[in-house]
Structures are given as C-alpha cells and as structure tokens.
Coordinates of C-alpha atoms in Angstrom, one line a residue:
Chain A
M27 CA -27.8 -10.2 -52.2
S28 CA -28.9 -6.9 -50.8
S29 CA -29.4 -6.7 -47.1
Q30 CA -32.0 -4.3 -46.1
E31 CA -34.1 -5.4 -43.2
N32 CA -37.5 -4.4 -42.1
N33 CA -38.0 -5.1 -38.5
N34 CA -41.7 -4.7 -38.7
S35 CA -43.1 -5.8 -42.0
R36 CA -46.7 -5.6 -40.8
Q37 CA -46.4 -1.9 -40.4
P38 CA -47.4 0.0 -43.5
S39 CA -44.4 1.8 -44.8
Q40 CA -44.3 5.6 -44.5
Q41 CA -41.5 6.0 -46.9
P42 CA -42.2 3.9 -50.0
Q43 CA -39.3 5.5 -51.8
Q44 CA -37.0 3.6 -49.5
H45 CA -38.2 0.3 -50.9
V46 CA -35.8 -1.5 -53.2
P47 CA -37.6 -2.1 -56.4
P48 CA -38.6 -5.8 -57.0
P49 CA -36.0 -7.8 -58.8
P50 CA -36.0 -7.3 -62.5
P51 CA -36.8 -10.3 -64.7
P52 CA -33.9 -12.6 -65.3
R53 CA -33.5 -11.8 -68.9
Q54 CA -32.4 -8.3 -68.1
P55 CA -29.3 -8.9 -66.0
A56 CA -26.5 -6.9 -64.3
Q57 CA -28.2 -3.6 -63.4
L58 CA -27.9 -3.6 -59.6
T59 CA -28.5 -0.3 -58.1
F60 CA -27.4 0.5 -54.6
Q61 CA -28.9 4.0 -54.4
D62 CA -31.9 2.8 -52.4
I63 CA -29.9 1.0 -49.8
P64 CA -29.7 3.1 -46.6
V65 CA -26.0 2.8 -46.6
S66 CA -25.2 5.5 -44.1
A67 CA -27.6 4.1 -41.5
L68 CA -26.2 0.6 -41.9
E69 CA -22.6 1.8 -41.9
K70 CA -23.2 3.6 -38.7
L71 CA -24.4 0.4 -37.1
R72 CA -21.6 -1.7 -38.3
P73 CA -18.7 -0.4 -36.1
S74 CA -20.8 -0.4 -33.0
L75 CA -22.0 -3.9 -33.7
N76 CA -18.4 -4.9 -34.4
Q77 CA -17.2 -3.5 -31.2
L78 CA -20.0 -5.1 -29.2
T79 CA -19.5 -8.5 -30.6
H80 CA -15.8 -8.2 -30.0
S81 CA -16.2 -7.1 -26.4
L82 CA -18.8 -9.8 -25.8
R83 CA -16.5 -12.4 -27.2
A84 CA -13.5 -11.2 -25.1
F85 CA -15.7 -11.2 -22.1
N86 CA -16.8 -14.7 -22.7
D87 CA -13.2 -15.8 -23.4
S88 CA -11.9 -14.3 -20.2
F89 CA -14.2 -16.8 -18.4
I90 CA -13.4 -19.8 -20.5
S91 CA -9.7 -19.5 -21.4
T92 CA -8.3 -18.4 -18.0
P93 CA -5.1 -20.5 -18.0
V94 CA -5.6 -23.5 -15.7
P95 CA -2.9 -26.0 -14.8
P96 CA -3.7 -29.4 -16.3
P97 CA -3.8 -31.6 -13.2
S98 CA -6.3 -29.9 -11.0
A99 CA -8.3 -27.2 -12.7
S100 CA -10.5 -25.9 -9.9
L101 CA -10.9 -25.7 -6.2
P102 CA -10.6 -29.0 -4.5
L103 CA -13.7 -28.4 -2.6
S104 CA -16.4 -30.9 -2.9
G105 CA -19.0 -28.7 -1.3
S106 CA -18.9 -25.8 -3.7
S107 CA -20.8 -27.2 -6.6
S108 CA -21.7 -24.2 -8.6
Y109 CA -18.2 -22.9 -8.2
N110 CA -16.7 -26.0 -9.7
K111 CA -19.1 -26.0 -12.5
T112 CA -18.2 -22.5 -13.6
N113 CA -14.6 -23.3 -13.7
T114 CA -14.1 -26.5 -15.7
G115 CA -15.7 -29.3 -13.8
T116 CA -12.5 -31.3 -13.6
S117 CA -12.5 -31.0 -9.9
T118 CA -10.1 -33.2 -8.0
P119 CA -11.3 -33.2 -4.4
N120 CA -8.2 -34.8 -3.1
G121 CA -5.8 -32.6 -5.1
N122 CA -2.7 -31.9 -3.0
R123 CA -1.6 -28.4 -1.9
S124 CA 1.1 -27.8 -4.5
D125 CA -1.0 -28.1 -7.6
M126 CA -3.9 -26.3 -6.1
R127 CA -4.6 -23.2 -8.0
V128 CA -7.5 -20.9 -7.8
D129 CA -8.0 -19.5 -11.3
L130 CA -10.7 -16.9 -11.3
P131 CA -10.5 -14.0 -13.7
N132 CA -9.5 -10.8 -12.2
Y133 CA -12.6 -9.1 -10.7
N134 CA -11.6 -5.6 -11.6
N135 CA -10.9 -6.7 -15.1
L136 CA -14.3 -8.3 -15.5
Q137 CA -16.0 -5.2 -14.1
N138 CA -14.1 -3.0 -16.6
Q139 CA -15.1 -5.2 -19.5
F140 CA -18.6 -5.2 -18.3
N141 CA -18.7 -1.4 -18.2
V142 CA -17.3 -1.2 -21.6
I143 CA -20.0 -3.5 -22.9
L144 CA -22.7 -1.5 -21.3
S145 CA -21.5 1.7 -22.8
Q146 CA -21.2 0.0 -26.2
L147 CA -24.8 -1.3 -25.9
E148 CA -25.9 2.2 -25.1
S149 CA -24.2 3.7 -28.1
L150 CA -25.7 0.9 -30.2
V151 CA -29.2 1.8 -29.0
R152 CA -28.7 5.4 -29.7
T153 CA -27.5 4.7 -33.2
L154 CA -30.4 2.4 -33.8
D155 CA -32.8 5.0 -32.5
A156 CA -31.3 7.7 -34.7
S157 CA -32.1 5.8 -37.9
R158 CA -35.2 4.1 -36.7
S159 CA -37.5 5.3 -39.4
V160 CA -35.2 4.2 -42.2
L161 CA -34.6 0.8 -40.8
Q162 CA -38.2 0.2 -39.9
S163 CA -39.4 0.8 -43.4
T164 CA -36.7 -1.2 -45.2
N165 CA -37.3 -4.7 -46.5
V166 CA -34.6 -7.3 -47.1
F167 CA -34.7 -9.8 -49.8
P168 CA -32.2 -11.8 -51.9
N169 CA -31.6 -10.4 -55.4
Y170 CA -31.8 -12.4 -58.5
E171 CA -28.1 -13.4 -58.6
F172 CA -28.3 -15.2 -55.4
N173 CA -28.5 -18.9 -55.6
T174 CA -31.4 -19.6 -53.3
T175 CA -31.4 -23.3 -53.7
Q176 CA -27.7 -23.8 -52.9
F177 CA -27.6 -21.4 -49.9
E178 CA -31.0 -22.0 -48.5
G179 CA -29.7 -22.6 -45.0
L180 CA -27.7 -19.5 -45.0
L181 CA -30.6 -17.5 -46.4
T182 CA -33.0 -18.6 -43.8
T183 CA -30.5 -17.7 -41.1
L184 CA -29.9 -14.3 -42.5
L185 CA -33.5 -13.5 -43.1
R186 CA -34.8 -14.8 -39.9
K187 CA -36.8 -12.2 -37.9
K188 CA -38.3 -14.3 -35.2
H189 CA -36.4 -14.7 -32.0
L190 CA -34.9 -18.1 -31.1
P191 CA -37.0 -19.8 -28.5
E192 CA -34.3 -19.4 -25.9
V193 CA -34.0 -15.7 -26.6
D194 CA -37.8 -15.4 -26.2
A195 CA -37.4 -17.2 -22.8
W196 CA -34.7 -14.6 -21.8
I197 CA -36.9 -11.7 -22.8
D198 CA -39.9 -13.1 -20.9
E199 CA -37.9 -13.7 -17.9
S200 CA -36.4 -10.2 -17.9
I201 CA -39.9 -8.7 -18.3
A202 CA -41.2 -10.8 -15.5
I203 CA -38.4 -9.7 -13.2
T204 CA -38.8 -6.0 -14.0
T205 CA -42.6 -6.0 -13.5
A206 CA -42.2 -8.1 -10.3
T207 CA -39.6 -5.8 -8.8
T208 CA -41.4 -2.6 -9.8
S209 CA -44.8 -3.9 -8.4
A210 CA -43.0 -5.1 -5.3
G211 CA -41.8 -1.6 -4.8
G212 CA -45.4 -0.5 -4.6
E213 CA -45.6 0.8 -8.1
D214 CA -48.6 -1.0 -9.5
G215 CA -48.4 -0.2 -13.2
S216 CA -51.0 -1.0 -15.8
D217 CA -48.9 -4.0 -16.8
G218 CA -49.1 -5.5 -13.4
G219 CA -52.9 -5.5 -13.6
Q220 CA -53.0 -7.8 -16.5
M221 CA -51.1 -10.6 -14.7
S222 CA -52.9 -12.9 -12.3
E223 CA -52.0 -12.6 -8.6
Q224 CA -50.5 -16.0 -8.7
A225 CA -48.3 -15.2 -11.7
K226 CA -47.2 -12.0 -10.0
E227 CA -46.3 -13.9 -6.9
Q228 CA -44.4 -16.4 -9.0
A229 CA -42.5 -13.7 -10.8
R230 CA -41.7 -12.0 -7.5
V231 CA -40.2 -15.2 -6.1
N232 CA -38.2 -15.7 -9.3
A233 CA -37.0 -12.1 -9.2
N234 CA -35.9 -12.5 -5.6
R235 CA -34.1 -15.6 -6.5
V236 CA -32.3 -14.0 -9.3
V237 CA -31.5 -10.8 -7.4
N238 CA -30.3 -12.7 -4.4
A239 CA -28.3 -15.3 -6.3
D240 CA -25.4 -12.8 -6.4
D241 CA -25.4 -12.5 -2.6
E242 CA -25.5 -16.2 -2.1
F243 CA -22.6 -16.5 -4.4
S244 CA -20.7 -13.9 -2.5
Q245 CA -21.5 -15.7 0.7
E246 CA -20.2 -18.9 -0.7
C247 CA -17.0 -17.2 -1.9
F248 CA -16.5 -15.6 1.5
Q249 CA -16.9 -18.9 3.2
I250 CA -14.4 -20.6 0.9
V251 CA -11.9 -17.8 1.4
Q252 CA -12.3 -18.1 5.2
E253 CA -11.6 -21.8 5.0
K254 CA -8.6 -21.4 2.8
L255 CA -7.3 -18.6 5.0
A256 CA -7.5 -20.9 8.1
E257 CA -5.3 -23.4 6.2
F258 CA -2.7 -20.9 5.2
I259 CA -2.2 -18.7 8.3
F260 CA 1.0 -19.6 9.9
G261 CA 0.7 -19.9 13.7
G262 CA 3.8 -21.7 14.7
Y263 CA 5.6 -18.8 16.3
L264 CA 6.3 -20.7 19.5
T265 CA 8.5 -23.6 20.0
K266 CA 7.2 -26.8 21.6
E267 CA 9.1 -26.0 24.7
E268 CA 7.5 -22.6 24.9
I269 CA 4.1 -24.0 24.5
E270 CA 4.7 -26.5 27.2
K271 CA 5.8 -23.7 29.5
G272 CA 2.4 -22.1 28.7
M273 CA 3.5 -19.1 26.6
K274 CA 0.9 -17.7 24.3
I275 CA 0.8 -15.1 21.7
T276 CA -2.5 -13.5 22.2
E277 CA -2.7 -9.7 21.8
F278 CA -2.0 -9.8 18.2
G279 CA -4.4 -7.2 16.8
N280 CA -5.3 -5.8 20.2
A281 CA -2.2 -3.8 20.9
G282 CA -3.7 -0.7 19.3
F283 CA -7.2 -1.1 20.7
N284 CA -6.6 0.0 24.2
K285 CA -9.7 2.0 24.9
K286 CA -8.2 4.1 27.6
K287 CA -5.3 5.0 25.4
I288 CA -7.5 5.9 22.5
L289 CA -9.6 8.1 24.7
E290 CA -6.4 9.7 26.1
R291 CA -5.2 10.3 22.6
S292 CA -8.4 11.9 21.5
K293 CA -8.0 14.3 24.3
N294 CA -4.4 15.1 23.5
P295 CA -4.2 14.9 19.8
V296 CA -0.6 14.2 18.8
T297 CA 1.0 15.1 15.6
E298 CA 2.3 12.1 13.8
L299 CA 5.7 12.5 12.3
S300 CA 6.4 11.1 8.9
S301 CA 9.5 9.3 8.1
S302 CA 11.0 12.3 6.3
D303 CA 10.3 14.4 9.4
V304 CA 12.2 12.0 11.5
Y305 CA 15.1 11.8 9.1
Q306 CA 15.1 15.5 8.7
F307 CA 15.5 15.7 12.5
I308 CA 18.4 13.3 12.4
S309 CA 20.1 15.2 9.6
Q310 CA 19.4 18.7 10.4
G311 CA 18.9 18.9 14.1
R312 CA 17.4 22.0 15.5
D313 CA 16.9 23.6 12.1
A314 CA 14.5 20.9 11.0
K315 CA 10.8 21.5 11.2
L316 CA 10.8 20.1 14.8
G317 CA 13.4 22.7 15.6
G318 CA 12.3 23.4 19.1
V319 CA 13.0 20.0 20.5
Chain B
M2 CA 33.6 6.1 3.7
V3 CA 30.7 4.0 2.7
Q4 CA 27.9 4.2 0.3
Q5 CA 24.7 3.5 2.1
L6 CA 21.8 2.2 0.0
S7 CA 18.6 2.5 2.0
L8 CA 14.8 2.2 2.1
V9 CA 12.7 3.4 4.9
S10 CA 9.2 3.0 6.3
S11 CA 7.3 3.6 9.5
I12 CA 4.7 1.5 11.3
P13 CA 2.2 2.3 14.0
K14 CA 2.8 0.9 17.4
S15 CA 0.0 -1.6 17.1
Q16 CA 1.9 -3.4 14.4
Y17 CA 5.1 -3.6 16.2
K18 CA 4.6 -7.2 17.5
V19 CA 3.5 -8.5 14.2
L20 CA 6.5 -6.9 12.6
M21 CA 8.9 -8.3 15.1
L22 CA 7.5 -11.8 14.7
C23 CA 7.7 -11.5 11.0
L24 CA 11.2 -10.2 10.9
E25 CA 12.3 -12.9 13.4
S26 CA 10.9 -15.6 11.1
Y27 CA 12.1 -13.9 8.0
T28 CA 15.7 -13.3 9.1
G29 CA 15.8 -16.4 11.3
M30 CA 17.4 -14.5 14.2
N31 CA 16.6 -12.9 17.4
P32 CA 16.8 -9.1 17.3
H33 CA 19.9 -7.4 18.4
P34 CA 19.4 -4.4 20.6
L35 CA 20.1 -1.0 19.1
R36 CA 20.7 1.8 21.5
Q37 CA 22.6 5.0 20.6
H38 CA 23.0 8.4 21.9
T39 CA 23.6 11.0 19.2
V40 CA 24.6 14.6 19.4
I41 CA 24.3 16.7 16.4
L42 CA 27.1 19.2 16.0
K43 CA 27.1 22.2 13.8
P44 CA 29.8 24.6 12.8
K45 CA 30.6 27.2 15.4
Y46 CA 31.2 30.0 13.0
P47 CA 28.9 30.3 10.1
F48 CA 30.7 30.0 6.9
T49 CA 29.3 32.2 4.2
P50 CA 31.4 32.3 1.1
E51 CA 30.5 35.0 -1.3
M52 CA 28.1 33.8 -4.0
A53 CA 29.7 35.1 -7.1
A54 CA 27.7 34.9 -10.3
G55 CA 29.1 32.3 -12.7
K56 CA 31.2 30.7 -10.1
V57 CA 30.3 27.3 -9.0
N58 CA 30.2 27.3 -5.3
Q59 CA 31.4 24.0 -4.1
I60 CA 32.2 24.8 -0.6
E61 CA 29.6 23.6 1.8
S62 CA 29.6 23.1 5.5
Y63 CA 27.9 20.1 7.0
R64 CA 26.6 19.1 10.3
I65 CA 28.3 16.2 12.1
R66 CA 26.6 13.5 14.1
M67 CA 28.4 12.3 17.1
T68 CA 27.3 8.9 18.3
R69 CA 28.0 6.6 21.2
V70 CA 26.5 3.4 22.6
W71 CA 23.7 4.3 25.0
D72 CA 23.9 2.2 28.1
N73 CA 20.8 2.5 30.1
P74 CA 22.1 1.7 33.6
N75 CA 18.7 1.1 35.1
G76 CA 16.6 0.4 32.1
F77 CA 16.8 -2.8 30.2
S78 CA 17.0 -6.3 31.3
S79 CA 18.8 -8.6 29.0
N80 CA 15.5 -10.1 27.9
L81 CA 14.6 -8.1 24.9
K82 CA 11.0 -9.2 24.9
S83 CA 10.4 -7.7 28.3
S84 CA 12.2 -4.6 27.2
S85 CA 10.0 -4.2 24.2
E86 CA 7.0 -4.4 26.6
Q87 CA 8.7 -1.8 28.6
Q88 CA 8.9 0.4 25.6
Q89 CA 5.2 -0.1 25.1
N90 CA 4.4 1.0 28.6
Q91 CA 6.7 3.9 29.3
V92 CA 7.0 7.4 28.2
K93 CA 3.6 8.7 28.5
T94 CA 4.5 12.3 28.4
E95 CA 3.0 13.7 25.3
P96 CA 4.6 16.7 23.7
S97 CA 1.7 18.9 24.7
S98 CA 1.8 17.8 28.3
D99 CA 2.0 20.5 30.9
S100 CA 4.4 20.4 33.8
T101 CA 2.0 18.8 36.2
S102 CA 1.4 15.8 34.1
T103 CA 5.1 15.6 33.4
S104 CA 5.8 15.5 37.1
A105 CA 2.9 13.0 37.6
T106 CA 4.2 10.5 35.1
T107 CA 7.8 10.9 36.1
S108 CA 7.5 11.1 39.8
G109 CA 7.8 7.4 40.1
D110 CA 11.1 7.6 38.3
T111 CA 12.9 10.0 40.5
D112 CA 14.0 7.3 42.9
N113 CA 15.5 5.1 40.3
S114 CA 18.5 3.8 42.2
K115 CA 16.2 1.1 43.4
P116 CA 15.5 -1.4 40.8
S117 CA 11.8 -1.4 40.3
P118 CA 10.1 -4.7 39.5
S119 CA 7.5 -3.0 37.5
S120 CA 8.4 -2.0 34.0
K121 CA 6.6 1.2 34.1
Q122 CA 9.6 3.4 34.5
G123 CA 10.7 5.5 31.6
L124 CA 13.9 5.5 29.7
K125 CA 16.7 7.6 31.0
G126 CA 19.8 8.9 29.4
E127 CA 22.7 11.0 30.3
P128 CA 22.6 14.3 28.5
I129 CA 25.9 15.7 27.6
L130 CA 24.6 19.2 26.8
D131 CA 23.5 19.8 30.4
T132 CA 26.0 21.0 32.9
F133 CA 26.2 18.1 35.2
P134 CA 25.1 18.9 38.7
P135 CA 27.5 18.6 41.6
G136 CA 27.9 15.2 43.0
T137 CA 27.6 13.5 39.7
E138 CA 30.1 12.7 37.1
S139 CA 29.9 12.4 33.3
T140 CA 30.7 9.4 31.2
R141 CA 31.1 11.6 28.2
N142 CA 34.9 11.3 28.2
S143 CA 35.0 7.6 28.9
S144 CA 32.7 6.8 26.0
I145 CA 33.9 5.9 22.5
W146 CA 32.4 8.4 20.2
T147 CA 31.9 8.1 16.5
L148 CA 31.8 11.1 14.2
Q149 CA 29.6 10.8 11.1
L150 CA 29.2 13.1 8.2
S151 CA 26.7 12.4 5.5
D152 CA 26.3 13.7 2.0
I153 CA 23.0 14.5 0.4
P154 CA 21.8 11.3 -1.3
A155 CA 22.3 11.0 -5.0
G156 CA 19.6 12.6 -7.1
G157 CA 17.6 11.2 -9.9
K158 CA 14.9 8.6 -10.1
R159 CA 16.2 5.6 -8.2
T160 CA 14.8 2.5 -6.6
V161 CA 16.9 2.9 -3.5
S162 CA 18.5 5.9 -1.8
I163 CA 22.2 6.1 -2.2
Q164 CA 24.1 8.3 0.3
N165 CA 27.8 8.7 1.0
I166 CA 28.6 8.5 4.7
Y167 CA 32.0 9.4 6.2
E168 CA 32.7 8.0 9.6
T169 CA 35.5 8.0 12.1
T170 CA 35.9 6.9 15.6
I171 CA 37.6 8.8 18.4
Y172 CA 39.3 6.3 20.5
E173 CA 40.6 8.3 23.4
T174 CA 40.2 11.8 24.5
D175 CA 40.4 13.6 27.8
D176 CA 37.9 16.2 26.8
I177 CA 35.4 15.3 24.1
M178 CA 33.7 18.7 24.2
G179 CA 37.1 20.4 23.9
Y180 CA 37.9 18.2 20.9
V181 CA 34.7 19.1 19.2
D182 CA 35.3 22.7 20.0
E183 CA 38.7 22.5 18.4
L184 CA 37.2 21.1 15.3
G185 CA 35.2 24.3 15.1
Y186 CA 31.9 22.6 16.0
T187 CA 29.4 23.2 18.7
P188 CA 26.7 20.8 19.9
D189 CA 23.2 21.6 18.6
I190 CA 20.8 18.9 19.9
E191 CA 21.0 15.4 21.2
F192 CA 18.7 12.5 20.9
W193 CA 18.5 8.9 21.8
N194 CA 17.8 6.0 19.5
N195 CA 16.2 2.9 20.9
G196 CA 15.3 -0.2 18.9
V197 CA 16.4 -3.4 17.4
R198 CA 18.5 -4.6 14.5
F199 CA 18.1 -7.6 12.2
Y200 CA 20.6 -8.8 9.6
Y201 CA 19.5 -10.5 6.4
N202 CA 22.1 -11.2 3.8
D203 CA 23.9 -7.9 3.4
I204 CA 20.9 -5.9 4.6
V205 CA 20.7 -4.4 8.1
I206 CA 17.1 -3.8 9.2
E207 CA 16.6 -1.3 12.0
V208 CA 13.4 -0.8 13.8
F209 CA 13.6 2.1 16.2
R210 CA 12.2 5.1 17.9
L211 CA 13.8 8.4 18.8
Y212 CA 13.7 9.9 22.2
V213 CA 14.6 13.4 23.4
H214 CA 15.0 15.1 26.7
S215 CA 11.5 15.2 28.2
R216 CA 11.6 18.8 29.1
G217 CA 12.6 19.6 25.5
G218 CA 11.2 22.4 23.5
H219 CA 8.5 23.8 25.8
G220 CA 10.4 26.5 27.5
Q221 CA 13.4 25.7 29.6
Q222 CA 12.2 24.6 32.9
A223 CA 14.2 25.6 35.8
G224 CA 16.6 23.1 37.2
G225 CA 16.8 21.1 34.0
G226 CA 13.3 19.7 34.3
V227 CA 11.8 17.2 36.6
G228 CA 12.5 13.6 36.9
N229 CA 16.2 13.9 36.8
G230 CA 18.3 11.9 39.0
N231 CA 21.6 10.3 39.3
V232 CA 22.3 6.6 38.7
N233 CA 25.5 5.2 39.9
G234 CA 26.8 8.7 40.2
V235 CA 25.8 9.6 36.6
H236 CA 23.4 12.4 35.9
Q237 CA 20.4 11.1 34.1
V238 CA 17.3 12.7 32.7
S239 CA 14.1 11.1 31.7
L240 CA 13.3 10.9 28.0
R241 CA 10.2 11.2 25.9
L242 CA 9.4 10.0 22.5
L243 CA 10.1 12.5 19.7
D244 CA 7.1 11.3 17.8
G245 CA 4.0 11.6 19.9
S246 CA 2.2 9.1 17.8
E247 CA 4.6 6.4 19.0
N248 CA 5.2 5.1 15.6
Y249 CA 8.3 3.0 14.8
Q250 CA 10.7 3.9 12.1
V251 CA 12.0 1.1 9.9
K252 CA 15.3 1.6 8.0
C253 CA 16.8 -1.1 5.8
F254 CA 20.2 -0.5 4.4
V255 CA 23.2 -2.0 2.8
N256 CA 26.6 -0.5 3.1
V257 CA 29.0 -0.7 0.2
S258 CA 32.5 0.2 1.3
K259 CA 34.0 1.3 -2.0
L260 CA 32.8 4.2 -4.0
N261 CA 33.5 2.6 -7.4
D262 CA 32.2 -0.8 -6.5
L263 CA 29.3 -0.7 -8.8
E264 CA 28.7 -4.4 -8.8
N265 CA 28.0 -4.5 -5.1
V266 CA 25.8 -1.4 -5.4
A267 CA 23.7 -3.1 -8.0
R268 CA 23.6 -6.3 -5.8
G269 CA 22.7 -4.4 -2.7
A270 CA 19.9 -2.5 -4.5
K271 CA 18.6 -5.8 -5.8
Q272 CA 18.6 -7.3 -2.4
L273 CA 16.7 -4.3 -1.0
E274 CA 14.2 -4.5 -3.7
N275 CA 13.6 -8.1 -3.0
L276 CA 13.2 -7.3 0.6
K277 CA 10.7 -4.7 -0.3
N278 CA 8.7 -7.1 -2.3
D279 CA 8.9 -9.8 0.4
L280 CA 7.7 -7.4 3.1
S281 CA 5.1 -5.6 1.0
G282 CA 1.7 -5.7 2.7
L283 CA 3.4 -5.6 6.0
L284 CA 5.7 -2.7 5.4
N285 CA 5.7 -0.1 2.6
L286 CA 9.4 0.4 2.2
D287 CA 10.2 3.4 0.2
V288 CA 13.0 5.7 -0.9
P289 CA 13.5 8.3 1.9
D290 CA 13.0 11.9 1.0
R291 CA 16.3 13.1 -0.4
I292 CA 15.9 16.6 0.9
S293 CA 15.2 15.5 4.5
L294 CA 18.6 13.7 4.5
D295 CA 20.5 16.8 3.5
S296 CA 22.7 17.7 6.4
R297 CA 24.3 20.8 4.9
V298 CA 24.2 24.0 6.8
N299 CA 22.3 26.7 5.0
S300 CA 21.2 24.2 2.3
R301 CA 19.3 26.1 -0.2
I302 CA 17.1 23.2 -1.3
V303 CA 16.1 22.6 2.3
A304 CA 15.3 26.2 2.8
G305 CA 13.3 26.2 -0.5
N306 CA 11.4 23.1 0.7
I307 CA 10.5 24.7 4.0
N308 CA 9.3 27.8 2.2
K309 CA 7.1 25.7 0.0
K310 CA 5.4 24.2 3.0

C-alpha cells in the first residue's frame, strides 16, 4: 500500500502531477511505480516523528515506571488526594516510617525532557511547513495488492483523517484558553467577537483554573514538605535534666542577624580570608599574602 | 614523622552553634579545648644554592613552626559553652580600626588582674617576640615547645591532602630563643590558635580561629600597643582575630605514623571521605590548596602563584 496523505482533500490540488495514478486494473499486475511518491518530504518527517514519539514515550514512562517499593507506594497522606492519584493510588494511610518513600521523578530531569520535546516539536513543525505544498496535495490510498477485506480495521486506522473526539476536545479547550487569556489581557481580537459574553466568561474561568492549577499544586507540595520536615527535624539536643533546669536552645539562626553588627560591618568592610589564605599564613608566616600581620 | 591526611573547610560565625551541636551529636562527645601559641621560625641566613642547569636542586630550606599550649590565665572558665560565648563577644577590633577604637575596645581589659564577671574581655596571650617589660617575667622557658616541619603536600589529583609532618618536642631548655638561634633560625611571626577538637574514629576534627597581636601590621605603635598588661607577673597583650570576617576554620585530619603504611592511608582517606559525605550540606570539606601549605623558603611555586594573583 502506498502511503501518501492529503491533509485537505477538499482543496483543489495545485500540482496534479503529484497525484499517484489510479490503480491499474487487476489483470495487469506488478507494475508499482514509486516515482510519484514524495519520498524526500516523507523521509524528512520520519526521523523527527521518531524522535518525538520516543521522547514522549520516555517522558510518559518516567512518570509511570518510577520504581516504587511494593508495600506502600505513595505518600501516606490521606489529605493529598490528587497527589496519591498521580502516583499509583495504592496509598497506605497508616504506613509506618520505615517503608515510607516519596517517589517522584526528578524535577530537573522532567524539565529537561520537556524542553527536548518542545524543541523536537518545533523542528517537526518546521519540517512540515517546508514540504507543506507537497503534503497538502497528496492523496493516500491502498494499492491493488492490499487485501482490504482482511485488514479493514488497520486500513481505517491508517487512513483516518478526522480527529478522535478526545483530541477534538483538547483542541477546543486549548483554543478557548488562548482566546480567553488574550482577551483578558485587553486584546479583543476578531475571534473574541464571535463568542458570546457568557461563553467568554466561561472560557476565562476555565483558563484561570488551568493556569492556577500549577500554583495550587505547588502550594500543596509545599505544605506536604513542611509537614514532613516538622516530623524529621531533630530537636532533642537537650537532656531531660537540662530541660527541667530551663535551658533552651533559641538563637539558632539568629546569631548572624545582629542588626547592629551588620551595620557596623557595612561601615567597616572586612576582607574575608579563605581557608587557603589562613593556611598560607600558618605555613608561610610573614611572607604570605597577609604578610604585614 | 607522620603522614597527615586532611580536608578543610570554613564556616561563617553564624553557623558555629549549629556546627557545634552537630559535631557533638555526630561524634558523641563534648568538645575538647584547643589552644595553642605558635611561633613561625625561618632560617636566619638565607640559603641560596647555585641553580646550575641540568642539576636537580634538592636542597630546600623550610620554615619551622614552634608550638606550645596556650594557657590563658584570665580568660576561660572550664565551661566551654561560656567560653564559646566569650569568643562570640570579644575581639571587636577590626583590622582597619584606628588607634582610638582600639583603645576604646581594649580599655576595659587593661585592668585584667581582677576577674571580671562579664565575658566581654578579649583574649590575651603572652608574646615571646616582645621584649618583656621590667617587672614581668616570661614563661617562654618553662613551656614545653614542639617544633614542627611540614613538607609540601603530595601532588596529583587526590581526594584528600597528604602531607608529611616532622615533629619533635623540646623537653627542657634554659633559653628557648637561644636554642632556636643555635639551630640557625629566627622568629618570624607568632599567632594564637583558639578552638575545639573532636575525635571520631581516627579522625581529629578541629574548629578554630587564629588570633594575632592586636597592634599587628598597622605600624608599630609605641610601647607595644595599648591594652597590654601583666597577669600574675606575666606580660600579656590583647589579641585580635586574624580574619576580620570572624569565620571559623574547620580542619579534619587523620595521622598515619608510618610512611609505608599504605593500608592505613587508604583507610584514613576512606574515613575522611565518609565524614565529608556525612557532613555535606553543613560543611563543604575540601582538599586544601597545596601551594598554600608549602612552607619552603623561597618556594618557586609559591612565588609563581603570588605573581599570578
């Protein structure tokens, strides 16, 4: 089967020579010509599509297959619902400390993968754009050797041009968000005019929800981290006897924040010695950089 | 002679307490005080062998460090916690301070024969390079001094610094300065080292700061500076921090007594690396700069390094 595709079959073709000739009658077999197939355009697309699918799969896998210890897969927090869902859903709210593991993929890693995907998408778009006219005017059809009855399912999948309903929903949503955010920014484009006020408002709310979802998630993460931190910080520096005597450890982080001292220091800036300066002084005495001392 | 494997770091003053608490928990011990008075000696007569081409010049002269325990007669109580607070509070004289501020901060210290309840007074030490004024006596001859020579640390890419150190202790001498003089050495500078020590397995962890004579470096003030006095008949001068930023130096080291004891060298290096990992985040332990530990006189790599700067 030959695989040229016309993305827009309604559009009259500007380059009729690109059309693959209709299949010859069955009694005249075996003469398949590939000269009319836009090989170079398709071959250019192949590597970038390959890369992209590979990256997307890896990205997906890094969420799914992060190794999780079997007994308790996720945070033992009953409150953080969306969090648990994204992990594995096998939350054990009463999991004990030892098998508690927080298994999130590395953030930096994700960000890097995401950036790679973005650049690959961009390059795909550029490649598509470069051979736009060829691809737009090319039709795809099965040739006569293809057993259409046996592989009907495959054929319909391959030749399908319409988006899946869920894909359509994604596209609509994205368009709504973009228009809502641009019109919210005061930029009333011609597209905005076509929507009713109510629809616009709805879109704006949706957009806000989507945009802020990230913040909410961050907030939630931060809260969890705080709670966990409070559990882990070791505070038992004093003995029972010392506590009964009333001893306290208070000025933990405050030692450096004496305002007066800082003020004084800013008036008399001091040169900070590095370790090597100090050891040079110990080893070389007066001949070191601090020689005058 | 020992081989000393070491890693060093420094921390700002604000982190001192945190570090102390951590090291106390980590080593499971209370810190031992570390107080030393060190005099750096250098050869009296410069030795300049001819540098002949094609000849390997293996003769080097080294500086010597002469160290004794520094007893601060008026300074520290036995309680180390309060002494560390004392350290926090004292020595306000910045390197750039002029003579008026020096006298202002040290005026309270002049009468130090009275034990002051406040911990505001500065550290004092007996300088041996001063001529001691009449009516005072010197403890220089009654102290036990240790002479220390150190090689330049081994080169190459290493995870810890490895340095050979030669040490000997002088048990008894009637005239230490005369002894040094006979060795052909003359005192260069002196400094005081004040801090604490922890022990963990074979590792010794030192957290300290260096002090120098407070008049130091900014023109010799007449009369040996202000704030001097005598304590129990011993001439004392007030000290100031060498490093105006009040940072603490941290040095972790393992001594291996035999040169050819490679097994213990490897083990010590491993221990230091583990310590480095355990303390990472709190302390960034690192290999000290090899050139800064070169104590040779007229060292060409040191000179080259300074020229680069």
